[in-house]
Coordinates of C-alpha atoms in Angstrom, one line a residue:
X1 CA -13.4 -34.0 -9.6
X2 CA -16.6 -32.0 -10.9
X3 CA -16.5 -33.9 -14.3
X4 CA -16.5 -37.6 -12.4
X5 CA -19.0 -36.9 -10.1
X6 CA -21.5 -35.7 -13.1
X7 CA -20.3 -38.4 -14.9
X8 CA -20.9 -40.9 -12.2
X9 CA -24.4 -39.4 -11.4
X10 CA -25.2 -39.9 -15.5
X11 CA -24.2 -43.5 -15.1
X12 CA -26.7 -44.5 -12.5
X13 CA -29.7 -42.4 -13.6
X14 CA -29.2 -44.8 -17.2
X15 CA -29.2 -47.6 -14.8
X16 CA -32.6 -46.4 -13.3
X17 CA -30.9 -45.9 -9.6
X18 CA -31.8 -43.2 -7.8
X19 CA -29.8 -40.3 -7.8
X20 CA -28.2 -39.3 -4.2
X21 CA -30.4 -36.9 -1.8
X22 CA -29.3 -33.3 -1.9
X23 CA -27.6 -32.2 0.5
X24 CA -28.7 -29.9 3.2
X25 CA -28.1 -26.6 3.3
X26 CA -25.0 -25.5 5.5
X27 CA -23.6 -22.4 6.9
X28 CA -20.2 -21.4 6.4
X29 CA -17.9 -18.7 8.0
X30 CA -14.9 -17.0 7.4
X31 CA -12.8 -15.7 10.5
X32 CA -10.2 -12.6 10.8
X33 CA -8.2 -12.9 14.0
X34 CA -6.8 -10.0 16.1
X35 CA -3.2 -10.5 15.2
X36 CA -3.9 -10.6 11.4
X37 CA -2.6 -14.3 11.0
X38 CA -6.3 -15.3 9.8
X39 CA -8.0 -12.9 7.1
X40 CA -11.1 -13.5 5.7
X41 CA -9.9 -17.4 6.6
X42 CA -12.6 -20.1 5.6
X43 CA -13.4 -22.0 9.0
X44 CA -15.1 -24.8 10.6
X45 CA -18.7 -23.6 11.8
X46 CA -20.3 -27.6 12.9
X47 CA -17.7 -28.1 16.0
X48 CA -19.4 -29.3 19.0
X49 CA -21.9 -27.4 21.5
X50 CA -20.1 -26.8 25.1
X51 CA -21.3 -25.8 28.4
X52 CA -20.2 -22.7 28.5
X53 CA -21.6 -21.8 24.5
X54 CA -22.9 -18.4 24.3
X55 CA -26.3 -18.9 22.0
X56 CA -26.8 -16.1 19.8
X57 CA -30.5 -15.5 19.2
X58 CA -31.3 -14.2 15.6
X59 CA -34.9 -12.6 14.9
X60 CA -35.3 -12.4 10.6
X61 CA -38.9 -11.4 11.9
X62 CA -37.3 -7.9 13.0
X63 CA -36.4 -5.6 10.8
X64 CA -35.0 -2.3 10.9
X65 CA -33.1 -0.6 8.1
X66 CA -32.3 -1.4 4.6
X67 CA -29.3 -1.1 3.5
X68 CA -27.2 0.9 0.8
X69 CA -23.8 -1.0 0.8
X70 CA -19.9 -0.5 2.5
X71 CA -16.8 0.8 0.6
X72 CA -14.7 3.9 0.4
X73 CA -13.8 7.2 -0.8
X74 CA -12.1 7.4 -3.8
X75 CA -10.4 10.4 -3.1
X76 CA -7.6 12.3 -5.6
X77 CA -5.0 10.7 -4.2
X78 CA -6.7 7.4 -4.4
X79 CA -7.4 7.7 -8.0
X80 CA -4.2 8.6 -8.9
X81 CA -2.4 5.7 -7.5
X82 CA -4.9 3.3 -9.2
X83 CA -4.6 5.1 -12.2
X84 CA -0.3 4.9 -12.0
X85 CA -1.0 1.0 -11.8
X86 CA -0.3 -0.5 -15.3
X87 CA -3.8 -1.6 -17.1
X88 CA -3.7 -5.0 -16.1
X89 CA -2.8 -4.1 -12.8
X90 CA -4.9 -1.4 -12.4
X91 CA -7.9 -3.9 -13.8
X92 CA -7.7 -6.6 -11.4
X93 CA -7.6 -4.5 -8.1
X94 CA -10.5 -3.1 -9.3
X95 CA -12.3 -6.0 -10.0
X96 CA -11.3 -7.0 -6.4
X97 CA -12.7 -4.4 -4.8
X98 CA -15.6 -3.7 -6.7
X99 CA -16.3 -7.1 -7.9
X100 CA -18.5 -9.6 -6.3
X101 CA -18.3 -13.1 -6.2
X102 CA -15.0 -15.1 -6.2
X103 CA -13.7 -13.7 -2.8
X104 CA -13.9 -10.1 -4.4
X105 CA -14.6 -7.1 -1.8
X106 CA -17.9 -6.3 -3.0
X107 CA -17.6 -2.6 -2.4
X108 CA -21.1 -0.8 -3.2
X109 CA -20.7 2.3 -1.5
X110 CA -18.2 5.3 -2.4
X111 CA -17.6 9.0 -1.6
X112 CA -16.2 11.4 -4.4
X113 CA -14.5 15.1 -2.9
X114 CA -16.2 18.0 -4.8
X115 CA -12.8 19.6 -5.5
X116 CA -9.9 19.4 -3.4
X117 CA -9.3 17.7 -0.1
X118 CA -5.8 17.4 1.9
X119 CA -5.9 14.6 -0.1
X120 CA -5.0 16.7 -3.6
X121 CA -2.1 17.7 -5.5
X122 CA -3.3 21.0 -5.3
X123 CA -5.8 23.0 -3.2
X124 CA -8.9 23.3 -5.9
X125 CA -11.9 24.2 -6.9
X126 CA -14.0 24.0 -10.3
X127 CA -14.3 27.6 -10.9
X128 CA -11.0 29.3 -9.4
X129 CA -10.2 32.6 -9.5
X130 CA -7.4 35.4 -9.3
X131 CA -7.5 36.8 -6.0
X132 CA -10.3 39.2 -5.9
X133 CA -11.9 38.1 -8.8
X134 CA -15.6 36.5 -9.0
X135 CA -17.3 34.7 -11.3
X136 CA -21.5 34.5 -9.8
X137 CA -22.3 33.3 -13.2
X138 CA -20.0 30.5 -13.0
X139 CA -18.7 31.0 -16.7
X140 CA -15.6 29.4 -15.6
X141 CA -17.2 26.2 -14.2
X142 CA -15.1 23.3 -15.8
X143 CA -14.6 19.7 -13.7
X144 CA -11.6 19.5 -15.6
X145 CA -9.1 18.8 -12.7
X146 CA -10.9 15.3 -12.2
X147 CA -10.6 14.1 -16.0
X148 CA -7.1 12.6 -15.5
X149 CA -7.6 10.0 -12.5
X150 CA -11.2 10.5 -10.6
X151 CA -13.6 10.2 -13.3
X152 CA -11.8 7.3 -15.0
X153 CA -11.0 5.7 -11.6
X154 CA -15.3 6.2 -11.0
X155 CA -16.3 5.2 -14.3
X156 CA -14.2 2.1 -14.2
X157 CA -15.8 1.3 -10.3
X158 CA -19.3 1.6 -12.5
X159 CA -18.9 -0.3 -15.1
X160 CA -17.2 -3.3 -12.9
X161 CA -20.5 -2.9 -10.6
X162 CA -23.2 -0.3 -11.9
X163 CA -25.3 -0.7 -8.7
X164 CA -22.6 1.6 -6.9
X165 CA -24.5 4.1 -5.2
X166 CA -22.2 7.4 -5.3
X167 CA -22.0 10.4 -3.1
X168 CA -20.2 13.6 -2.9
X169 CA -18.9 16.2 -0.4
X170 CA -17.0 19.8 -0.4
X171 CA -14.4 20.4 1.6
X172 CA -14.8 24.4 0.5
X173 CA -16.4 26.3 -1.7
X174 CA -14.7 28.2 -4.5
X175 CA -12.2 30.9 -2.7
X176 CA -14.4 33.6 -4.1
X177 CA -17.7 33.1 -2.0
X178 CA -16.2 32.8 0.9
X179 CA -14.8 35.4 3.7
X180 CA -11.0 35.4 2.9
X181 CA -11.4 34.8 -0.6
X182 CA -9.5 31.2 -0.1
X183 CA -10.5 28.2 0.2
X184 CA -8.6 27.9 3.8
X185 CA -10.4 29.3 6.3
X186 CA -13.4 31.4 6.2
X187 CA -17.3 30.8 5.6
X188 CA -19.7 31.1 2.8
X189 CA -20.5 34.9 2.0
X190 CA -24.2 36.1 2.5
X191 CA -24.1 37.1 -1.3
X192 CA -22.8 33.1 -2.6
X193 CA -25.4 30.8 -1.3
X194 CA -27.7 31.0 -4.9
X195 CA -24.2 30.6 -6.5
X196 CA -23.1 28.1 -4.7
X197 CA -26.1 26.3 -5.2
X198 CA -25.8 26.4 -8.9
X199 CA -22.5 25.4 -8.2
X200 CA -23.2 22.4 -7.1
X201 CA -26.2 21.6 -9.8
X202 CA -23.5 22.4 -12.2
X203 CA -21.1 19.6 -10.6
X204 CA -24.4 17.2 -10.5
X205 CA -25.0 18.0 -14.0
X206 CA -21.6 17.7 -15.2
X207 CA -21.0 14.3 -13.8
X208 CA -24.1 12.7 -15.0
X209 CA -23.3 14.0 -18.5
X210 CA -20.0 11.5 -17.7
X211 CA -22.5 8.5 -16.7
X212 CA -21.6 9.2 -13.0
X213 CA -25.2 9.7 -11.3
X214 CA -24.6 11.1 -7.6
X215 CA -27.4 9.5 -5.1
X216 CA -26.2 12.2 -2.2
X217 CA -24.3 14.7 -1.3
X218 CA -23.5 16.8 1.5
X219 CA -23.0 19.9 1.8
X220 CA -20.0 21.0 4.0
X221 CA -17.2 18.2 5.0
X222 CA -17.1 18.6 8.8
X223 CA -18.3 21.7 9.0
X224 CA -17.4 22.7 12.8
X225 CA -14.4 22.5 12.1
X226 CA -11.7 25.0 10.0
X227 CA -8.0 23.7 9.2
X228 CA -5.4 25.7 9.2
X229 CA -3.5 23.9 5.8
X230 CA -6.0 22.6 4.0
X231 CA -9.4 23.3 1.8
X232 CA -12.7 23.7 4.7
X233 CA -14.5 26.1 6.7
X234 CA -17.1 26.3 9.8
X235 CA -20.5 26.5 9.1
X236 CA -23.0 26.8 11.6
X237 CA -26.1 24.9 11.5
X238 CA -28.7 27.4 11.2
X239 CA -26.8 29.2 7.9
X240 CA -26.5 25.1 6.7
X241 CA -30.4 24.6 7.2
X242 CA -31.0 28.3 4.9
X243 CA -28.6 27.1 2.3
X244 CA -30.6 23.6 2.3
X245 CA -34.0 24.9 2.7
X246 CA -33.9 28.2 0.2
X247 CA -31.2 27.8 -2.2
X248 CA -30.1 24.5 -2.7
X249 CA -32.8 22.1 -2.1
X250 CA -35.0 24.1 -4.5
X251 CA -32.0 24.2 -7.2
X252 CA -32.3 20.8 -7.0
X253 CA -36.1 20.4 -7.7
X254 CA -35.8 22.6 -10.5
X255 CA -32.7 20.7 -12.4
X256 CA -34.8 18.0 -11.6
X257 CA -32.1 15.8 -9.8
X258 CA -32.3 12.6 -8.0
X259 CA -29.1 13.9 -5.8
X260 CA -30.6 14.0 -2.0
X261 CA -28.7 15.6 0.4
X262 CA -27.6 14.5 3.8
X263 CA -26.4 16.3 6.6
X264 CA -23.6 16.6 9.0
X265 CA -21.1 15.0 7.8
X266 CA -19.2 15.2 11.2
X267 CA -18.8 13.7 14.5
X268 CA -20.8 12.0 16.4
X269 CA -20.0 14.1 19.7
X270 CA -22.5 16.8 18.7
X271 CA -25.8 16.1 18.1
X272 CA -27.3 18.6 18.3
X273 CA -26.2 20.6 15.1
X274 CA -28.3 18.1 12.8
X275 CA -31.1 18.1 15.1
X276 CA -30.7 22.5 14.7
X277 CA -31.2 21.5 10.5
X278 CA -33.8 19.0 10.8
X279 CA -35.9 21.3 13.3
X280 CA -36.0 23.5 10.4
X281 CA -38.8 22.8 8.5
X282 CA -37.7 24.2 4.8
X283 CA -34.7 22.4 5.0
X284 CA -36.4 19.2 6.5
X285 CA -37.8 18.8 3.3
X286 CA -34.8 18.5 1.2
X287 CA -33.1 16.7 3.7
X288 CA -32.9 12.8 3.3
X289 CA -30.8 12.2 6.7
X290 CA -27.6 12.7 8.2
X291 CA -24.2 11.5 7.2
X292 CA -21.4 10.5 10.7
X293 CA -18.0 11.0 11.1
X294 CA -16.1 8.5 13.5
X295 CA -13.6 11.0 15.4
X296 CA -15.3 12.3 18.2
X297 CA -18.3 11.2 20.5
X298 CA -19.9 8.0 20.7
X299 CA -22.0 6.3 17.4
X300 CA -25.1 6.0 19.9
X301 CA -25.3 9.3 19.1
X302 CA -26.8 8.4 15.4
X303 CA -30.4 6.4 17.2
X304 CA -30.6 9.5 19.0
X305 CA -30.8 11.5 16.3
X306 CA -33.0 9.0 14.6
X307 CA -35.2 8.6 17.4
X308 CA -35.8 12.8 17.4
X309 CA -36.4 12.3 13.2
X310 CA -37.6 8.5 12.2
X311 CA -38.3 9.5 8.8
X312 CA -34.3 10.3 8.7
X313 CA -32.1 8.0 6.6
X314 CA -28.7 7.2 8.6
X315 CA -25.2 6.8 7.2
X316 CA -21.7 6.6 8.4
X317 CA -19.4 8.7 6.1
X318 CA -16.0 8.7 7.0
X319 CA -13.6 7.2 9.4
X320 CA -9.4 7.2 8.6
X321 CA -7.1 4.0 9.9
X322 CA -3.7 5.3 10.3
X323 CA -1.2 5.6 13.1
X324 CA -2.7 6.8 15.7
X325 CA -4.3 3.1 15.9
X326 CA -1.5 1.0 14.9
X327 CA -1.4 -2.7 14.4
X328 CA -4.6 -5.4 13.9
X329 CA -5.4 -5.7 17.7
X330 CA -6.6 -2.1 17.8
X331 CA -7.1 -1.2 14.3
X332 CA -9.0 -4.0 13.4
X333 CA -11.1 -4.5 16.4
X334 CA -12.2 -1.1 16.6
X335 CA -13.0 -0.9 12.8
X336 CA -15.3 -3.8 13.5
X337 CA -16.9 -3.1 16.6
X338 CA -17.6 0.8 16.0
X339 CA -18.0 0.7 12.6
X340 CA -19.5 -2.5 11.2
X341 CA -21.2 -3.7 13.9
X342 CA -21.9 -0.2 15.9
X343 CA -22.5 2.1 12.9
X344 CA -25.0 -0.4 11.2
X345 CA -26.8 -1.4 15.3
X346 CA -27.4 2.4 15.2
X347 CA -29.4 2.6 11.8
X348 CA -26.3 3.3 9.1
X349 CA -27.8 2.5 5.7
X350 CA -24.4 2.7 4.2
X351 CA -20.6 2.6 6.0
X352 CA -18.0 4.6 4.2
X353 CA -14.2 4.4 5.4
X354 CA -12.0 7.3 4.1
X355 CA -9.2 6.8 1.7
X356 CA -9.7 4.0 -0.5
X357 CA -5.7 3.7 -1.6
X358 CA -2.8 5.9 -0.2
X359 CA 1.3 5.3 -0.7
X360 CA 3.6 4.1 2.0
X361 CA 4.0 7.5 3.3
X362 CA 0.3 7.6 3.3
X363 CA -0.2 10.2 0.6
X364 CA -0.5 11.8 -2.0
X365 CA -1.4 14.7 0.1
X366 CA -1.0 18.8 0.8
X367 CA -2.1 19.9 4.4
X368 CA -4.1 17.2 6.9
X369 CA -3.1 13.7 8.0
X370 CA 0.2 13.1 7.8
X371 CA 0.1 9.1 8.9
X372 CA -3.6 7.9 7.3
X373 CA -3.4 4.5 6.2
X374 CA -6.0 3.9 3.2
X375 CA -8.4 0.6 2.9
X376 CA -5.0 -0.2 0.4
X377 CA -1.4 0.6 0.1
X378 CA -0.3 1.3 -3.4
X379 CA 3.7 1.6 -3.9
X380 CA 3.9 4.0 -6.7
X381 CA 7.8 2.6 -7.5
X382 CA 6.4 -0.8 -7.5
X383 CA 2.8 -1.5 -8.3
X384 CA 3.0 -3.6 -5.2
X385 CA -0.6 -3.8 -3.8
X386 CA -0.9 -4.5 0.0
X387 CA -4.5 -5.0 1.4
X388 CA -4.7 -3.0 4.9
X389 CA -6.4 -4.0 8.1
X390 CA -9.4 -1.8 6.9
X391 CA -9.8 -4.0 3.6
X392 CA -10.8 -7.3 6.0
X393 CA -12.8 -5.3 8.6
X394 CA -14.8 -3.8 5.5
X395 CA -15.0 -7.4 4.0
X396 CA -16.6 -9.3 6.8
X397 CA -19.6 -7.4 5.9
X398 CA -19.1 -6.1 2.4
X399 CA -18.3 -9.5 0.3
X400 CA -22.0 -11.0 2.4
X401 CA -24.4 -8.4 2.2
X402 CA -25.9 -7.1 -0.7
X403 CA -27.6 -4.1 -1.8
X404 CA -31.1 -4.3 -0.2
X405 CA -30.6 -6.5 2.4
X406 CA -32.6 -5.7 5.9
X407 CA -30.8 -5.8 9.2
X408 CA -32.8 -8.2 12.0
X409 CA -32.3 -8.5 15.0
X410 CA -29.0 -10.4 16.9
X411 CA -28.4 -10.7 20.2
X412 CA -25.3 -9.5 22.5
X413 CA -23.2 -10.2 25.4
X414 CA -20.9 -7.8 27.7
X415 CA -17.7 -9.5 25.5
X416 CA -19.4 -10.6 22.3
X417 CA -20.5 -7.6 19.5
X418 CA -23.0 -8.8 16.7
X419 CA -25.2 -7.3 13.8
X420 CA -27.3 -9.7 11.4
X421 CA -28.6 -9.3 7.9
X422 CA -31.2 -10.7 5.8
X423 CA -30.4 -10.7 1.9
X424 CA -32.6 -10.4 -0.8
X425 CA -32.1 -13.4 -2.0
X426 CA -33.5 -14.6 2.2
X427 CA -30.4 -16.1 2.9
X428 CA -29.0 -14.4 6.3
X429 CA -25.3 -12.9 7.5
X430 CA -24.2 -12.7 10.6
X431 CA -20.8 -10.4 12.0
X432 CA -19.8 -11.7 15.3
X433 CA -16.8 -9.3 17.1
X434 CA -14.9 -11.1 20.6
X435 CA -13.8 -8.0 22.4
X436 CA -13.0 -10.5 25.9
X437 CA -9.8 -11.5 26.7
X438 CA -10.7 -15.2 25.9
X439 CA -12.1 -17.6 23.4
X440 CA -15.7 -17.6 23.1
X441 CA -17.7 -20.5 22.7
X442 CA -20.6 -19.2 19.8
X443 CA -23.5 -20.6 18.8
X444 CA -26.2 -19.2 16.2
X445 CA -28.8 -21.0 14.1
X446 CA -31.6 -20.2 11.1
X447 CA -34.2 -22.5 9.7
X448 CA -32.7 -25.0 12.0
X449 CA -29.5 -25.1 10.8
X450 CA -26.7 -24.4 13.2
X451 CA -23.7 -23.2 13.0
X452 CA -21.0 -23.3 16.0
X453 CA -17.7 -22.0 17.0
X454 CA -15.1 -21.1 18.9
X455 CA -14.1 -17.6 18.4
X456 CA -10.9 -16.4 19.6
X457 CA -10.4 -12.7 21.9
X458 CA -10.4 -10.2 19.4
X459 CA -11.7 -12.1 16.6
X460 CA -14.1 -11.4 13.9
X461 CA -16.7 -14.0 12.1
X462 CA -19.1 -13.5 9.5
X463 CA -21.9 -16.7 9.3
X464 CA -23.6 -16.9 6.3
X465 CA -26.9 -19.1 5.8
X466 CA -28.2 -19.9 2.4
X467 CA -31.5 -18.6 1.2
X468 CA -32.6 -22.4 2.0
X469 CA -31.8 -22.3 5.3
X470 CA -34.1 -19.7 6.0

């Protein structure tokens, strides 16, 4: 069809007519219901304008955060599925989701573990030792437990799209710093925190020697909290502000690193143990912002942090799907409305979910969460790939905006949840959630060109407007 209509178009240029107008920029849309029936599904956005419409008004002319990019963590058991995948196998879903273009996910956002997580073969670290034994000078340092699946699963995300901004967290520390000399349980010993800094200069180090430059890290995995089966440990705010401020931050300087850190890394129901770190002035200065988890409190919680600390970077770290929210009408919907469209409302730069692939039984794992559901289910027997609720949610916002692009201002309704974007390139994205029992009569429009539709209860639209409808 391409090759008639050029051919057609050559035929009356030689006769001297004039070629056709061009066409007028449109917007398009693509639509995810709440049952899961429509994913990602291409849909009309020029139906008709009713009484009852609700006209969403976007701003391009407010702007408030740019952003980093949405995807994953690429945990162990995530790379070693994708890495069990045969080559071709293992090639294409990683062109999906790290591709662009061609209905590819777009992922430009992932989280590495800094050693073991419950989502490990094994519970370690990258200088272990026999109980009792301690190694300050780190002569035993060695990443080797990440050369089988996590570096090549990284380096293959990289090469697919080198803009992917990486980050890292510990769940623990070597067993040896810390009170209980293991990695359960326990907190960071007075006499570790100028060798745990090196340690994680030596990680840093040791990964950009592979090609694999971290852009953050953080440095405790949810740190108010200790697990009884798996690698963590409390760590109270005022001993995470000295290790920022006196030990690692300056370790950091002096390697001269790019690596910023970020802090938190946990829920969103307490506040105030970020604000305790930022109120600290020697770790304010190595600190770029503060990283949220999704399973307690509200995300409001991350503008009021903000608010306390404007110069503060925002970003949305980790959130699980699993059982405990089963089925599209609640998965879905609240992975949209808290997390695409809440998260990034309240100032997230970047939106990780957790796991990026698990198995059926939602492993590989040793201690932790025994139902997660990853952003993809790899069958280990099979190869089979299945694409999870998580995968769409993500995509709605992940396959439209692109690295640098601005949020603006959307309006909202009691029933109707939106976020807008404006892309480098100026053309604009829009993610429109129904959380009403009913349909929703939609109406939004940039440049003067409108787009309208009727968006089912529990729905989720993204509207995208060329750069020449701006």
């Amino acid at each position: 069809m391409i090759r008639r209509v050029v051919a057609a178009g050559a035929a009356l240029a030689a006769i001297g007519a004039a070629p056709p107008p061009a066409s007028r920029p449109v917007a398009r849309g693509w639509q995810t219901s709440g049952d899961g029936s429509q994913r990602l599904t291409p849909v009309d956005v020029a139906e008709r304008r009713t009484a009852d419409t609700v006209v969403i008004a976007i701003d391009p002319q407010q702007r408030f955060q740019t952003m980093v990019g949405f995807g994953a963590a690429i945990t162990d058991a995530s790379a070693i599925l994708i890495q069990g995948l045969a080559p071709a196998e293992r090639a294409a879903l990683m062109r999906d989701l790290f591709g662009t273009g061609a209905d590819r996910l777009g992922l430009g956002f992932t989280r590495l573990t800094i050693g073991a997580s419950d989502f490990s073969p094994t519970h370690y670290s990258f200088d272990d030792m026999p109980a009792g034994a301690r190694d300050p000078s780190l002569a035993r340092f060695s990443i080797a437990p990440n050369r089988d699946a996590m570096l090549p699963t990284v380096k293959q995300a990289l090469a697919i799209n080198p803009r992917l901004v990486v980050m890292a967290s510990p769940w623990s520390p070597p067993g040896w710093m810390k009170t209980g000399d293991s990695m359960i349980g326990g907190t960071l010993r007075d006499d570790a925190y100028d060798p745990y800094a090196r340690y994680f200069v030596r990680y840093l180090k040791a990964y950009a020697a592979e090609g694999v430059t971290m852009r953050y890290v953080t440095v405790q995995n949810e740190p108010d909290f200790s697990p009884g089966d798996y690698p963590g440990m409390k760590w109270p705010a005022v001993d995470r502000a000295r290790f920022v401020g006196r030990h690692l931050g300056p370790a950091l300087v002096q390697a001269r690193l790019p690596t910023r850190v970020l802090e938190w890394d946990h829920n969103w129901d307490q506040p105030r143990q970020p604000e305790t770190v930022l109120a600290d002035p020697a770790a304010r200065r190595y600190v770029a912002g503060v990283a949220w988890h999704c399973y307690g409190g509200d995300v409001s919680a991350q503008s009021r942090v903000r608010a306390a600390y404007p110069k503060s970077d925002v970003f949305f770290t980790e959130c699980s799907g699993g059982g405990w929210r089963p089925g599209w009408n609640a998965g879905f919907g609240d992975t949209v409305r808290n997390l695409m469209i809440g998260s990034t409302r309240h100032w997230a730069r970047g939106v990780l979910l957790w796991n990026l692939a698990l198995d059926p039984k939602g492993g590989p794992h040793k201690g932790g969460c025994g139902n997660c559901r990853g952003v993809v289910t790899i069958d280990p027997a099979t190869g089979t790939v299945t694409r999870e609720l998580e995968y769409y949610a993500l995509g709605h916002l992940s396959r439209f905006v692109r690295p640098g692009g601005v949020r603006i201002a959307s309006s909202e309704t009691g029933s109707l949840a939106t976020v807008a974007f404006r892309n480098p390139d100026g053309g604009v994205v829009l993610l429109a959630y129904n959380h009403s029992p009913k349909a929703l009569p939609i109406e939004a429009a940039i440049g003067g060109v409108v787009a309208r539709h009727r968006l089912p209860p529990g729905a989720a639209i993204t509207i995208a407007w060329p750069s020449a409808a701006r």
